[in-house]
Short mmCIF file of C-alpha atoms in Angstrom, two decimals:
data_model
loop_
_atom_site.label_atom_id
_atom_site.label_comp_id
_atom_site.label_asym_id
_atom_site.label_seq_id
_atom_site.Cartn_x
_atom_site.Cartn_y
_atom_site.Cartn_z
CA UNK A 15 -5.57 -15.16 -28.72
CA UNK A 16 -4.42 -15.07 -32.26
CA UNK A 17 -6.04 -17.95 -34.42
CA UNK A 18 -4.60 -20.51 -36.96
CA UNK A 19 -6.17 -21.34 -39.76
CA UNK A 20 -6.30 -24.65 -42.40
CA UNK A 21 -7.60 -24.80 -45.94
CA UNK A 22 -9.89 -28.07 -45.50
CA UNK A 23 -10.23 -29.37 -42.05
CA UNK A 24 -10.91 -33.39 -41.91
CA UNK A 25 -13.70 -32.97 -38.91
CA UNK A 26 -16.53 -35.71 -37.18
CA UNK A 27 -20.23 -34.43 -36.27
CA UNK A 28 -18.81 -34.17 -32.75
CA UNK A 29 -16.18 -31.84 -33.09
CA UNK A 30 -18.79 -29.33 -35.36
CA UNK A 31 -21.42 -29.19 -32.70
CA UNK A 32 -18.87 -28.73 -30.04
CA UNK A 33 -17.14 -26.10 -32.49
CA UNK A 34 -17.68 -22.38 -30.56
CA UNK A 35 -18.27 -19.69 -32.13
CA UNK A 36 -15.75 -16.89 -32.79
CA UNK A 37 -15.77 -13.62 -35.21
CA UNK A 38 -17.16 -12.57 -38.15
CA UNK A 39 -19.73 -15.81 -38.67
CA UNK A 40 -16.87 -17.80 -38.57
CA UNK A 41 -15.81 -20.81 -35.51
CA UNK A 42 -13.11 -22.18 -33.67
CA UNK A 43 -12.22 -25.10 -32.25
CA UNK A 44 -9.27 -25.07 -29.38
CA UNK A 45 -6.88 -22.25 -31.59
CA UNK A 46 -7.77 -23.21 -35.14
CA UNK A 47 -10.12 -21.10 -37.04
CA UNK A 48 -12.50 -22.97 -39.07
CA UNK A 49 -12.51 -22.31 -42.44
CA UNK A 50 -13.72 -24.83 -45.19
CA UNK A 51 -14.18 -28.45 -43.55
CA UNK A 52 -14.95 -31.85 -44.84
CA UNK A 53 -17.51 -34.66 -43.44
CA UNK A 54 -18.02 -38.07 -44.07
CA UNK A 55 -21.48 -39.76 -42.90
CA UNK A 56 -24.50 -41.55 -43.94
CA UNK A 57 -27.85 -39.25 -44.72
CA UNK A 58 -30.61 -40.19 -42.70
CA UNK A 59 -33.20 -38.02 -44.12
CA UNK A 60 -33.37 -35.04 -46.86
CA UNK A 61 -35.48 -32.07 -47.22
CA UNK A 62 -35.93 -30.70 -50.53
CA UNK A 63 -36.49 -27.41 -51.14
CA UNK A 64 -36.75 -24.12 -53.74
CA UNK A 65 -33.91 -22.54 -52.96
CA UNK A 66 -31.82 -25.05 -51.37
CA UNK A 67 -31.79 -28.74 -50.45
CA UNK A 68 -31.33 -29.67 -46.35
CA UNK A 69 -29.82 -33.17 -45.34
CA UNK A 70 -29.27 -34.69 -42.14
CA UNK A 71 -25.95 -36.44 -41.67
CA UNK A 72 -24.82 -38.70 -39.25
CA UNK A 73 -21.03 -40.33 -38.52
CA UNK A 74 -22.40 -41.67 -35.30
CA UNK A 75 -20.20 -39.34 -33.33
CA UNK A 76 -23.08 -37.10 -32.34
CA UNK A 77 -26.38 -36.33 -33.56
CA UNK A 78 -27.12 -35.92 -37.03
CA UNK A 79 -25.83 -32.67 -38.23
CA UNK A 80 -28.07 -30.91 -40.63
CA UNK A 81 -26.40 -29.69 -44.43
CA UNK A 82 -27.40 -27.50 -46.50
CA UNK A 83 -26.81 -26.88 -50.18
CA UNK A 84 -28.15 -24.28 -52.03
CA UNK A 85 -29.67 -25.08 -55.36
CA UNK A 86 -27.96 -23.68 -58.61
CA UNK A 87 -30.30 -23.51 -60.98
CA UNK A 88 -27.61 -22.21 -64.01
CA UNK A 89 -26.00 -26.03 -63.24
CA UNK A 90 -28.28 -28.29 -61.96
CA UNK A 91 -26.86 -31.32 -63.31
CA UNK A 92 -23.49 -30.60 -61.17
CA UNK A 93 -25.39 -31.23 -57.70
CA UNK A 94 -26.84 -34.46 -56.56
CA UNK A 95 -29.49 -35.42 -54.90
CA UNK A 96 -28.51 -38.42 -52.44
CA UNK A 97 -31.44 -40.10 -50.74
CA UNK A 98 -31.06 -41.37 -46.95
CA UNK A 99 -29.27 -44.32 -47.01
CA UNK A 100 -26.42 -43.41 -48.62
CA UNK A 101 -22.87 -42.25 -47.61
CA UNK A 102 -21.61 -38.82 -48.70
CA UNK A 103 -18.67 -36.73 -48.30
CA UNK A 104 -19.62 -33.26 -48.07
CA UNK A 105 -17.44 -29.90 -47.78
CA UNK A 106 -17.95 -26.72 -46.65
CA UNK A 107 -18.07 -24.49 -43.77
CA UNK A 108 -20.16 -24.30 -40.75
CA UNK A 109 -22.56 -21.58 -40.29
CA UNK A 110 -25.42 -20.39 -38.03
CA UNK A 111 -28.80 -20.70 -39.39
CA UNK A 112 -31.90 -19.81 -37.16
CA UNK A 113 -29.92 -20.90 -34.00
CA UNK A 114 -28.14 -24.00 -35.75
CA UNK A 115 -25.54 -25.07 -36.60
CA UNK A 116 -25.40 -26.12 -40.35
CA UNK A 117 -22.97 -27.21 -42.45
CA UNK A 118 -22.95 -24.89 -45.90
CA UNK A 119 -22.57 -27.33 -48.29
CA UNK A 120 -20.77 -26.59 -51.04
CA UNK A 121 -19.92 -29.83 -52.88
CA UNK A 122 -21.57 -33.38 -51.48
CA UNK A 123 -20.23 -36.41 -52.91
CA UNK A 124 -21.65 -39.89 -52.89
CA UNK A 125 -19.44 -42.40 -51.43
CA UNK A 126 -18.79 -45.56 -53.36
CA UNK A 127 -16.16 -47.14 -52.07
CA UNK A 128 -16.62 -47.51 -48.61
CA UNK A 129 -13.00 -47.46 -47.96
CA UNK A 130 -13.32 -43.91 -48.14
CA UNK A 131 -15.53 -43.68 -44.42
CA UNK A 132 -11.94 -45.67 -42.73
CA UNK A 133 -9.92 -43.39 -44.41
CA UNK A 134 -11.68 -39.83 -43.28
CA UNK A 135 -11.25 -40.79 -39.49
CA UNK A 136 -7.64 -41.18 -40.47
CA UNK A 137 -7.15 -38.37 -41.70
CA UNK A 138 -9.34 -36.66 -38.75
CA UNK A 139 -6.81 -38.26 -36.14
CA UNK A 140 -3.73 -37.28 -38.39
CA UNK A 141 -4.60 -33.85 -38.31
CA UNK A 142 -5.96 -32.93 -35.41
CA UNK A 143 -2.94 -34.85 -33.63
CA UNK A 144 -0.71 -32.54 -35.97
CA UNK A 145 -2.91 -28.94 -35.09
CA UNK A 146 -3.05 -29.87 -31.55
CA UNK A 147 -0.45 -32.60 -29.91
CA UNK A 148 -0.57 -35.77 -27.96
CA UNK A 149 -1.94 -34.25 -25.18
CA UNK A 150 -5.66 -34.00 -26.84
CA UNK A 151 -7.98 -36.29 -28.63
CA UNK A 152 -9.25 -35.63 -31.78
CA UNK A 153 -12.52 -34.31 -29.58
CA UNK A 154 -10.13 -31.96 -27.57
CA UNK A 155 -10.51 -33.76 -24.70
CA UNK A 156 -7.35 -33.91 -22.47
CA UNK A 157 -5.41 -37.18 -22.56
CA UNK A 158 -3.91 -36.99 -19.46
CA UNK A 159 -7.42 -36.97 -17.51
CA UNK A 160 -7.82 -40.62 -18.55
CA UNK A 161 -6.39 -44.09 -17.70
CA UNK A 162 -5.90 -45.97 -20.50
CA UNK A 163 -8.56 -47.61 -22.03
CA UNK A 164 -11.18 -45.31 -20.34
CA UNK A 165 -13.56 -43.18 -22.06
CA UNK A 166 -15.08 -39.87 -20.59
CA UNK A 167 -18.51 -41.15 -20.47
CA UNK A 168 -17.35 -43.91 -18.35
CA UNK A 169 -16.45 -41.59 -16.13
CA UNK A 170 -19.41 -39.53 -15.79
CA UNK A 171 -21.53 -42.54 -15.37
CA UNK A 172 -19.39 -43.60 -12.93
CA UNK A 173 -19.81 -40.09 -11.14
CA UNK A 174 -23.79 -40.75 -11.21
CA UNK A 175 -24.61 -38.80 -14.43
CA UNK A 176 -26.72 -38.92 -17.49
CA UNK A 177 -25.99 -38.92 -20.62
CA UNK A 178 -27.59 -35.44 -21.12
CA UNK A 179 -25.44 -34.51 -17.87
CA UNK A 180 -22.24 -35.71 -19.35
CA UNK A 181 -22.83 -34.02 -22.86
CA UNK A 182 -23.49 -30.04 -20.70
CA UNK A 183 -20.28 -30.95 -18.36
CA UNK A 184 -18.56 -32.38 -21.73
CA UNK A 185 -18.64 -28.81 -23.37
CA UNK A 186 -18.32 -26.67 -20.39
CA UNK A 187 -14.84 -28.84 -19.72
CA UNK A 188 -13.77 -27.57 -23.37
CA UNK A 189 -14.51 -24.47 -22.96
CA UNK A 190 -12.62 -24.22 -19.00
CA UNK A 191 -9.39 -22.94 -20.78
CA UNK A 192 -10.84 -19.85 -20.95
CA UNK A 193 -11.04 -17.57 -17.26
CA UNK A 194 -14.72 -16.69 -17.34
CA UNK A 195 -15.70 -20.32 -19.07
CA UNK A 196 -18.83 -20.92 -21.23
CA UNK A 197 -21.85 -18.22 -21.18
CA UNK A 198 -25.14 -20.37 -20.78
CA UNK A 199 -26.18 -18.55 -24.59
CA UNK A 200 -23.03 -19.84 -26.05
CA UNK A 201 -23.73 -23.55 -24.35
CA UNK A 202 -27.37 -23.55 -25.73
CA UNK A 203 -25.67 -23.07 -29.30
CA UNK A 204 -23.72 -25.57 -29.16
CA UNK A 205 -26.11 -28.27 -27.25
CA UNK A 206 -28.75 -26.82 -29.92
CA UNK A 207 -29.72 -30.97 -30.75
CA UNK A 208 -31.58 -30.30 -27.10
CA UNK A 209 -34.26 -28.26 -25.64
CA UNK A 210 -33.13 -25.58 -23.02
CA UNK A 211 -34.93 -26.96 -20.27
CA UNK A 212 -32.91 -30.15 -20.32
CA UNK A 213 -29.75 -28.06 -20.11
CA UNK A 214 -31.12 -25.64 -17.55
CA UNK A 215 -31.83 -28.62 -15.38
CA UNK A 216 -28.48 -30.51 -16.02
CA UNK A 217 -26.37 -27.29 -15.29
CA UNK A 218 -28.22 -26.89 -11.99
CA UNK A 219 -27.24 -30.44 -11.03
CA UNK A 220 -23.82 -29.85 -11.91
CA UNK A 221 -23.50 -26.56 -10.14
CA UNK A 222 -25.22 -28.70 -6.86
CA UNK A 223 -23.02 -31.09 -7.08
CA UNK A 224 -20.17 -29.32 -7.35
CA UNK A 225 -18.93 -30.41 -11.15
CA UNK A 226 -19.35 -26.55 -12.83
CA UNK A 227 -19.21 -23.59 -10.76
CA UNK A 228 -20.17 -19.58 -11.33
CA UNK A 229 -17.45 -17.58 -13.23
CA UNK A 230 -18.08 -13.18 -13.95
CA UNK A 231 -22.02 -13.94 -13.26
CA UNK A 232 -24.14 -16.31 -12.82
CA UNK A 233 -24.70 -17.03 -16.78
CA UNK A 234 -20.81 -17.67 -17.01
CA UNK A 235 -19.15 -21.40 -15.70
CA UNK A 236 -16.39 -23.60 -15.88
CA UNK A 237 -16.01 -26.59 -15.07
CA UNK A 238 -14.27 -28.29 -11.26
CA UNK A 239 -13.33 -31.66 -13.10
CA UNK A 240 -9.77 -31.67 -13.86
#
């Protein structure tokens, strides 16, 4: 399927770790190509280094997602330094360090006015409603597979799961568009915040209970839940 592609994509923590992975180092999310993205969030913790600083950021979407900015040492007075605490916008383009996601940082901004946080998330629901239509959520969860008012969590927990239940069945649904699903190497990348074990276990209660089933082989699924 040929991909689309956008100069700087407005995106939330969520939608980057959920992001799979496509050609050439690069990801996708539904039909859009990822190329350079922007994030807003507060840094919980920093890591500096030699060759390049690491932050954690978190928009309370998902998990902190960890940034990284290399360190130019011809300019160092054009990079900052934020400490935890403070709000940044950062952009760049998401990459695949050691197994992880990271965010490639190549310009972080402190926030000031705080203004700024309100309008990112509109400008992540403008455009992702724009890329993709009504019938998704800026998460590309289907629409239609809700009342109104009811989140997909809700669901699951209603359905008996946990939370680390709902977040395996949460990308395998994503990835059901496809014929032969998610491959369990591909879920680990994405669910890379957790250990394999958890997922190992969570995927066998979903394949028990009849929420994900086998696709090619049995490292391939998709997911039963409309």
């Amino acid at each position: 399927m040929q991909k689309c592609t956008l100069q700087i994509l407005p995106c939330t923590v969520s939608q980057l770790l959920s992001a799979y992975p496509d050609h050439d180092e690069t990801f996708a999310i539904g039909d859009l190509e990822l190329n350079q993205v922007s994030l807003v969030g507060i840094v919980r913790s920093c890591s500096p280094g030699v060759a390049y600083n690491q932050y954690f950021v978190d928009d309370m979407t998902g998990p902190p997602l960890t940034v990284r900015q290399w360190i130019d040492t011809e300019d160092l007075s054009s990079q900052m330094q934020p400490e935890p605490g403070v709000y940044v916008k950062v952009y760049g383009s998401l990459r695949i360090f050691q197994g992880k996601k990271v965010l490639l940082a190549k310009a972080i901004r402190r926030i000031k006015d705080l203004n700024e946080i309100t309008s990112h998330m509109l400008e992540v629901v403008y455009a992702h409603k724009q890329l993709f239509g009504k019938g998704r959520d800026v998460n590309m969860n289907a629409l239609c597979a809700r009342s109104a008012g009811q989140t997909f969590s809700e669901e699951y927990r209603r359905a008996g799961l946990t939370a680390v239940q709902e977040q395996v069945l949460h990308v395998i649904i994503q990835h059901s568009v496809k014929d032969h699903g998610i491959s369990f190497q591909d879920l680990v990348t994405l669910l890379d915040y957790m250990g394999i074990p958890e997922i190992r276990k969570s995927l066998s209660f979903l394949l028990n209970e009849g929420h994900v089933f086998s696709t090619i082989d049995e490292n391939h699924f998709r997911s039963s839940v409309d």
